[in-house]
Short mmCIF file of C-alpha atoms in Angstrom, two decimals:
data_model
loop_
_atom_site.label_atom_id
_atom_site.label_comp_id
_atom_site.label_asym_id
_atom_site.label_seq_id
_atom_site.Cartn_x
_atom_site.Cartn_y
_atom_site.Cartn_z
CA MET A 1 44.60 5.21 -6.55
CA LEU A 2 41.58 7.30 -5.89
CA ASN A 3 41.75 9.00 -2.59
CA GLN A 4 38.74 9.12 -0.15
CA ARG A 5 37.67 12.58 -1.41
CA SER A 6 37.47 11.31 -5.03
CA TRP A 7 34.81 8.80 -3.90
CA TRP A 8 32.20 11.58 -3.16
CA PRO A 9 31.12 12.48 -6.76
CA ILE A 10 30.96 8.69 -7.55
CA CYS A 11 28.78 8.04 -4.42
CA GLY A 12 26.84 11.15 -5.25
CA VAL A 13 25.88 9.76 -8.66
CA ALA A 14 24.92 6.38 -7.28
CA LEU A 15 22.73 7.90 -4.55
CA LEU A 16 20.95 10.24 -6.91
CA LEU A 17 20.33 7.30 -9.24
CA VAL A 18 18.84 5.29 -6.40
CA ALA A 19 16.70 8.21 -5.47
CA MET A 20 15.41 8.63 -8.98
CA PHE A 21 14.12 5.00 -9.06
CA GLY A 22 11.79 5.73 -6.16
CA CYS A 23 10.51 9.23 -7.51
CA THR A 24 7.68 10.37 -9.57
CA PRO A 25 8.61 11.37 -13.16
CA LYS A 26 8.32 15.10 -11.99
CA GLU A 27 10.75 14.50 -9.20
CA GLN A 28 12.95 12.53 -11.47
CA ALA A 29 13.22 15.50 -13.74
CA GLN A 30 14.25 17.72 -10.87
CA LEU A 31 17.07 15.25 -9.90
CA GLN A 32 18.32 14.94 -13.49
CA THR A 33 20.34 18.29 -13.25
CA GLN A 34 21.94 16.93 -10.09
CA VAL A 35 22.75 13.61 -11.76
CA ALA A 36 24.28 15.42 -14.69
CA GLY A 37 26.44 17.55 -12.49
CA ALA A 38 27.65 14.58 -10.29
CA ALA A 39 28.28 12.58 -13.36
CA THR A 40 30.54 15.31 -14.93
CA LEU A 41 32.65 15.45 -11.70
CA ALA A 42 32.73 11.62 -11.74
CA VAL A 43 34.11 11.73 -15.30
CA LYS A 44 36.80 14.04 -14.13
CA VAL A 45 37.59 11.60 -11.18
CA ALA A 46 37.58 8.68 -13.61
CA THR A 47 39.93 10.28 -16.10
CA GLU A 48 42.41 10.94 -13.18
CA ALA A 49 42.63 7.20 -12.39
CA PRO A 50 45.72 5.17 -13.59
CA PRO A 51 45.43 3.59 -17.14
CA LYS A 52 44.54 0.33 -15.54
CA LEU A 53 41.17 1.37 -14.17
CA THR A 54 40.59 0.90 -10.47
CA GLN A 55 37.37 -0.60 -9.16
CA ALA A 56 36.26 2.97 -8.26
CA ALA A 57 36.71 4.31 -11.74
CA GLN A 58 34.84 1.36 -13.12
CA ILE A 59 31.91 2.17 -10.71
CA ALA A 60 32.20 5.80 -11.92
CA GLN A 61 31.75 4.62 -15.61
CA THR A 62 28.76 2.54 -14.80
CA ALA A 63 27.15 5.40 -12.87
CA ILE A 64 27.89 7.88 -15.63
CA ALA A 65 26.36 5.51 -18.31
CA LEU A 66 23.17 5.12 -16.17
CA ALA A 67 22.92 8.88 -15.43
CA THR A 68 23.23 9.77 -19.14
CA GLN A 69 20.42 7.25 -19.89
CA LEU A 70 18.06 8.31 -17.14
CA SER A 71 18.52 12.04 -17.89
CA LYS A 72 17.34 11.59 -21.46
CA PRO A 73 13.69 12.64 -22.09
CA PRO A 74 11.23 9.82 -22.84
CA THR A 75 11.56 8.01 -26.15
CA SER A 76 7.88 8.12 -27.26
CA SER A 77 5.88 10.73 -28.79
CA ALA A 78 2.98 10.76 -26.22
CA PRO A 79 0.03 13.01 -26.37
CA THR A 80 0.19 16.13 -24.26
CA ASP A 81 -2.78 15.07 -22.20
CA PHE A 82 -0.89 11.83 -21.06
CA VAL A 83 1.42 11.93 -18.01
CA LEU A 84 4.38 9.57 -17.57
CA VAL A 85 3.69 7.36 -14.47
CA THR A 86 7.05 5.55 -14.63
CA SER A 87 9.63 4.18 -16.95
CA ALA A 88 12.56 1.87 -17.30
CA ALA A 89 15.00 0.73 -19.85
CA GLY A 90 12.97 0.29 -23.07
CA VAL A 91 9.52 0.76 -21.61
CA GLU A 92 7.26 3.62 -20.54
CA PHE A 93 3.89 3.64 -18.72
CA TRP A 94 1.53 6.58 -19.43
CA ARG A 95 -1.75 7.72 -17.93
CA LYS A 96 -4.63 10.01 -18.77
CA ASP A 97 -7.14 11.04 -16.19
CA TYR A 98 -10.68 12.17 -16.79
CA GLN A 99 -12.83 14.17 -14.38
CA GLY A 100 -15.42 11.89 -12.92
CA GLY A 101 -14.20 9.02 -15.02
CA ASN A 102 -11.67 6.23 -15.11
CA PRO A 103 -8.10 6.77 -16.45
CA ASP A 104 -6.68 5.34 -19.74
CA PHE A 105 -3.22 3.62 -19.67
CA VAL A 106 -0.68 2.99 -22.39
CA GLU A 107 2.53 1.00 -22.20
CA VAL A 108 5.21 1.79 -24.71
CA ILE A 109 7.51 -1.26 -25.27
CA ASN A 110 10.58 -0.78 -27.48
CA LEU A 111 11.82 -4.15 -28.43
CA SER A 112 14.95 -2.70 -30.12
CA GLN A 113 15.95 -1.43 -26.71
CA GLY A 114 15.79 -4.65 -25.03
CA ALA A 115 12.41 -4.67 -23.61
CA SER A 116 10.27 -7.77 -24.35
CA VAL A 117 6.59 -8.94 -24.43
CA LYS A 118 5.89 -12.43 -22.96
CA LEU A 119 2.73 -14.54 -23.45
CA PHE A 120 1.56 -16.78 -20.65
CA HIS A 121 -1.22 -19.25 -19.97
CA GLY A 122 -2.49 -21.17 -17.02
CA GLN A 123 -2.02 -24.99 -16.45
CA ILE A 124 -3.47 -27.11 -19.28
CA THR A 125 -5.71 -29.72 -17.99
CA ASP A 126 -6.83 -31.30 -21.23
CA LEU A 127 -4.88 -30.87 -24.51
CA GLY A 128 -7.95 -31.07 -26.65
CA THR A 129 -5.92 -32.77 -29.37
CA GLY A 130 -7.24 -32.22 -32.94
CA GLN A 131 -10.19 -30.17 -31.65
CA GLY A 132 -9.03 -26.80 -32.81
CA VAL A 133 -10.17 -24.66 -35.80
CA TYR A 134 -7.35 -25.92 -38.03
CA LYS A 135 -7.36 -29.38 -36.60
CA GLY A 136 -4.64 -28.49 -33.98
CA ASP A 137 -5.22 -28.44 -30.35
CA ASN A 138 -7.97 -26.58 -28.44
CA PRO A 139 -6.83 -27.25 -24.88
CA LYS A 140 -8.71 -26.55 -21.58
CA ILE A 141 -6.73 -24.02 -19.52
CA ALA A 142 -6.96 -23.24 -15.84
CA ARG A 143 -7.76 -19.73 -14.85
CA GLN A 144 -6.10 -17.60 -12.21
CA PRO A 145 -6.30 -14.01 -10.70
CA LEU A 146 -4.12 -11.53 -12.36
CA ASP A 147 -2.27 -10.85 -9.07
CA ALA A 148 -1.26 -14.62 -8.98
CA ALA A 149 -0.07 -14.29 -12.51
CA TRP A 150 1.95 -11.21 -11.60
CA ASN A 151 3.52 -13.10 -8.65
CA LEU A 152 4.65 -15.97 -10.98
CA PHE A 153 5.78 -13.51 -13.65
CA SER A 154 7.76 -11.39 -11.35
CA SER A 155 9.45 -14.23 -9.52
CA SER A 156 10.71 -15.54 -12.83
CA TYR A 157 11.69 -12.27 -14.32
CA PRO A 158 13.41 -9.72 -12.02
CA ASN A 159 12.80 -7.10 -14.56
CA ALA A 160 8.99 -7.63 -14.74
CA PHE A 161 7.28 -4.29 -15.60
CA CYS A 162 3.60 -4.84 -16.28
CA ILE A 163 1.09 -7.68 -16.80
CA THR A 164 -2.31 -7.53 -18.31
CA ASN A 165 -5.02 -9.70 -19.70
CA GLY A 166 -4.86 -10.97 -23.35
CA GLN A 167 -6.89 -13.59 -25.21
CA PHE A 168 -10.62 -13.97 -25.54
CA PHE A 169 -12.06 -17.05 -23.84
CA VAL A 170 -15.18 -18.68 -22.60
CA ASP A 171 -16.08 -17.01 -19.41
CA LYS A 172 -19.49 -18.53 -18.49
CA VAL A 173 -21.99 -21.04 -19.82
CA ASN A 174 -25.60 -20.78 -18.44
CA GLU A 175 -24.33 -18.27 -15.88
CA GLN A 176 -21.77 -20.83 -14.56
CA VAL A 177 -18.05 -19.89 -14.66
CA VAL A 178 -16.10 -22.16 -16.94
CA ASP A 179 -12.81 -23.20 -15.38
CA PRO A 180 -10.75 -24.69 -16.93
CA THR A 181 -11.77 -22.85 -20.15
CA THR A 182 -10.79 -22.71 -23.85
CA LEU A 183 -9.41 -19.76 -25.94
CA ALA A 184 -11.44 -18.32 -28.73
CA PHE A 185 -8.48 -17.80 -31.06
CA PRO A 186 -4.89 -19.01 -31.60
CA LEU A 187 -2.08 -18.73 -29.22
CA LYS A 188 1.59 -19.55 -29.92
CA ILE A 189 4.33 -19.49 -27.24
CA ASP A 190 8.05 -20.13 -27.84
CA GLU A 191 7.42 -21.61 -31.34
CA VAL A 192 4.74 -23.85 -30.11
CA ILE A 193 1.09 -23.32 -31.12
CA VAL A 194 -0.60 -23.95 -27.82
CA SER A 195 -4.17 -23.48 -29.19
CA ASP A 196 -5.89 -23.07 -32.53
CA GLY A 197 -8.98 -21.69 -30.61
CA TYR A 198 -12.53 -22.52 -31.15
CA GLY A 199 -13.96 -19.50 -33.06
CA SER A 200 -14.13 -20.67 -36.62
CA LYS A 201 -17.33 -19.08 -37.49
CA GLU A 202 -17.08 -15.95 -35.31
CA TYR A 203 -16.13 -12.62 -36.69
CA VAL A 204 -15.43 -13.70 -40.18
CA ASN A 205 -12.65 -11.60 -41.94
CA GLN A 206 -12.19 -9.61 -38.66
CA LYS A 207 -9.69 -11.74 -36.91
CA LEU A 208 -5.93 -10.64 -36.67
CA ILE A 209 -2.81 -11.99 -35.14
CA LEU A 210 -0.03 -9.93 -33.22
CA GLU A 211 3.30 -11.56 -34.19
CA ILE A 212 6.15 -10.94 -31.75
CA TRP A 213 9.86 -11.49 -32.24
CA GLY A 214 12.65 -10.45 -30.02
CA ASP A 215 13.17 -7.12 -31.82
CA MET A 216 10.06 -6.54 -33.83
CA ALA A 217 6.30 -7.17 -34.14
CA ASN A 218 3.68 -7.36 -36.84
CA ILE A 219 -0.22 -7.43 -37.10
CA SER A 220 -1.75 -9.35 -39.94
CA ALA A 221 -4.99 -11.18 -40.85
CA LEU A 222 -5.58 -14.54 -39.05
CA THR A 223 -5.77 -17.35 -41.53
CA GLU A 224 -4.51 -20.97 -41.16
CA ASP A 225 -1.63 -20.30 -43.51
CA ASN A 226 -0.64 -17.07 -41.81
CA LEU A 227 -0.72 -18.75 -38.49
CA TYR A 228 1.08 -22.12 -39.31
CA SER A 229 3.73 -20.49 -41.82
CA SER A 230 4.58 -17.55 -39.44
CA PRO A 231 8.28 -17.53 -38.34
CA ALA A 232 7.27 -15.46 -35.31
CA PRO A 233 7.91 -17.46 -32.07
CA ASN A 234 5.06 -15.78 -30.25
CA ILE A 235 1.52 -15.08 -31.49
CA ILE A 236 -1.69 -13.91 -29.94
CA ALA A 237 -4.87 -13.49 -31.95
CA GLY A 238 -7.60 -10.95 -31.56
CA LEU A 239 -10.07 -8.84 -33.58
CA THR A 240 -10.11 -5.79 -35.74
CA GLU A 241 -10.98 -2.64 -34.02
CA ASP A 242 -14.45 -2.39 -35.69
CA ALA A 243 -15.62 -5.95 -34.75
CA ASN A 244 -18.86 -5.91 -32.95
CA LYS A 245 -17.85 -6.00 -29.21
CA GLY A 246 -20.26 -3.29 -28.13
CA PRO A 247 -18.14 -0.70 -29.92
CA ASN A 248 -20.00 2.35 -28.31
CA ASN A 249 -20.23 0.83 -24.86
CA LEU A 250 -18.09 2.38 -22.22
CA THR A 251 -16.50 -0.78 -20.89
CA GLY A 252 -13.19 -2.50 -20.23
CA ARG A 253 -10.92 -2.39 -23.24
CA THR A 254 -7.39 -3.93 -24.07
CA PHE A 255 -5.94 -3.13 -27.23
CA ALA A 256 -2.43 -3.45 -28.68
CA GLY A 257 -0.65 -1.59 -31.55
CA ILE A 258 2.64 -1.53 -33.31
CA ASP A 259 4.89 1.31 -34.45
CA ASP A 260 7.73 1.47 -36.86
CA LYS A 261 9.24 4.39 -34.99
CA ASP A 262 12.55 4.60 -36.88
CA ASN A 263 10.94 3.98 -40.38
CA ASN A 264 13.11 1.06 -41.25
CA GLY A 265 10.34 -1.17 -42.29
CA LYS A 266 10.06 -3.15 -39.10
CA SER A 267 7.83 -2.27 -36.12
CA GLU A 268 10.09 -2.34 -33.13
CA VAL A 269 7.54 -0.79 -30.71
CA ILE A 270 4.45 -2.45 -29.27
CA LEU A 271 1.92 -0.32 -27.50
CA ILE A 272 -0.70 -1.73 -25.06
CA PHE A 273 -3.84 0.19 -24.20
CA ASN A 274 -5.92 -0.49 -21.08
CA SER A 275 -9.00 1.27 -19.75
CA LYS A 276 -11.89 0.31 -17.44
CA THR A 277 -14.32 2.45 -19.50
CA SER A 278 -13.62 3.11 -23.14
CA LYS A 279 -15.15 2.78 -26.55
CA GLN A 280 -13.47 0.79 -29.26
CA ALA A 281 -12.76 3.70 -31.51
CA ASP A 282 -11.33 5.72 -28.69
CA ALA A 283 -8.94 2.99 -27.73
CA ALA A 284 -7.69 2.62 -31.30
CA ASN A 285 -7.47 6.34 -31.74
CA ILE A 286 -5.37 6.66 -28.57
CA LEU A 287 -2.92 4.01 -29.68
CA ARG A 288 -2.51 5.86 -33.04
CA SER A 289 -1.90 9.16 -31.33
CA PHE A 290 1.02 7.35 -29.74
CA GLY A 291 2.27 6.43 -33.24
CA ALA A 292 0.58 3.04 -33.87
CA ASP A 293 0.40 2.04 -37.47
CA LYS A 294 -1.88 -1.02 -36.86
CA VAL A 295 -4.03 -2.07 -33.94
CA ILE A 296 -5.67 -5.28 -32.61
CA MET A 297 -8.46 -5.61 -30.15
CA LEU A 298 -7.91 -8.24 -27.28
CA ASP A 299 -10.32 -9.32 -24.61
CA GLY A 300 -12.22 -6.52 -22.64
CA GLY A 301 -15.12 -5.96 -20.36
CA ASP A 302 -14.38 -7.49 -16.88
CA SER A 303 -11.34 -9.27 -18.46
CA THR A 304 -9.46 -5.93 -18.72
CA GLN A 305 -6.95 -5.81 -15.83
CA LEU A 306 -3.55 -4.27 -15.27
CA ILE A 307 -0.73 -4.42 -12.85
CA CYS A 308 2.51 -2.52 -13.16
CA GLN A 309 5.53 -2.96 -10.90
CA GLY A 310 3.29 -4.67 -8.32
CA THR A 311 0.64 -1.94 -8.34
CA PRO A 312 -2.86 -2.85 -9.48
CA TYR A 313 -4.16 -0.06 -11.81
CA ILE A 314 -7.22 -1.88 -13.20
CA THR A 315 -8.83 -4.58 -11.09
CA SER A 316 -11.61 -7.17 -11.53
CA ASP A 317 -12.85 -10.30 -9.89
CA ARG A 318 -12.61 -12.30 -13.25
CA THR A 319 -9.92 -14.87 -13.35
CA LEU A 320 -7.88 -15.32 -16.57
CA PRO A 321 -6.66 -18.20 -18.58
CA GLN A 322 -4.02 -16.22 -20.61
CA THR A 323 -1.94 -12.91 -19.86
CA ILE A 324 0.68 -10.68 -21.40
CA GLY A 325 3.77 -9.73 -19.55
CA VAL A 326 6.15 -6.89 -20.26
CA THR A 327 9.76 -6.71 -19.09
CA ASN A 328 12.11 -3.84 -19.26
CA ARG A 329 15.75 -4.47 -20.50
#
């Protein structure tokens, strides 16, 4: 059996790990040396346990594994002018500040490490059966504030990390807010095509789809065949980076990108860019600086909003019919 004294290194690792979760990245780095030392001593304690591991030794092994994981450097190749805000298993959240301006934010989501990207929408009030671009549905969807969407998301997923806006939609007609509203382009969730969208004649040859699987993602051209034949269970559509959405205006931007980090032919990393004031080219280039091979433009302007771990980073009064949630492992 482990004596009382043997518990100290195990408890030390556990307490340090708890402390790290509440610290800034800089403070976490300072604690990592202490974690490593306590973990080493915990290893010695664990190996002195009987062949049939005691509960204490099992706790030690779990703490050691967590300490090893947390003491590793970030997995992404972030530009040097970005600072890591926070991270969890499979996900990182980066920030770049500008003097007198608004910050840029980038989420790095590694699907191969167990992180995930979820697509959500508000309550459907009218299916719009057969009214979509490809004769599918074009439903009317109720809108909600992003903080309400976060509350629903985080209550359903304890490992909720961030939530942001997603799909283009009708915001106003004759200066009157449209709610419920319709989506401009297709949306597929859990193998069901929720909406074809209404934008058949808009941005010809400039529409894209982000296809999301459990362990990989892809960005390809939006066509009826690509949409309806795609095996991806989740799809959100958007635009090419050069589509005319006021490309040189400093306005809200939400972009996504994909990265085949391990060069195995499958893009296992999804990147999400958010900024309250950015140009289209700048948003795309920042994603590429994080390693993105392909990018897609999502809704922007006042739609661009971001909450991570319950903290609002980009806010707006605009309500949203569709959102993108990110979970860590």
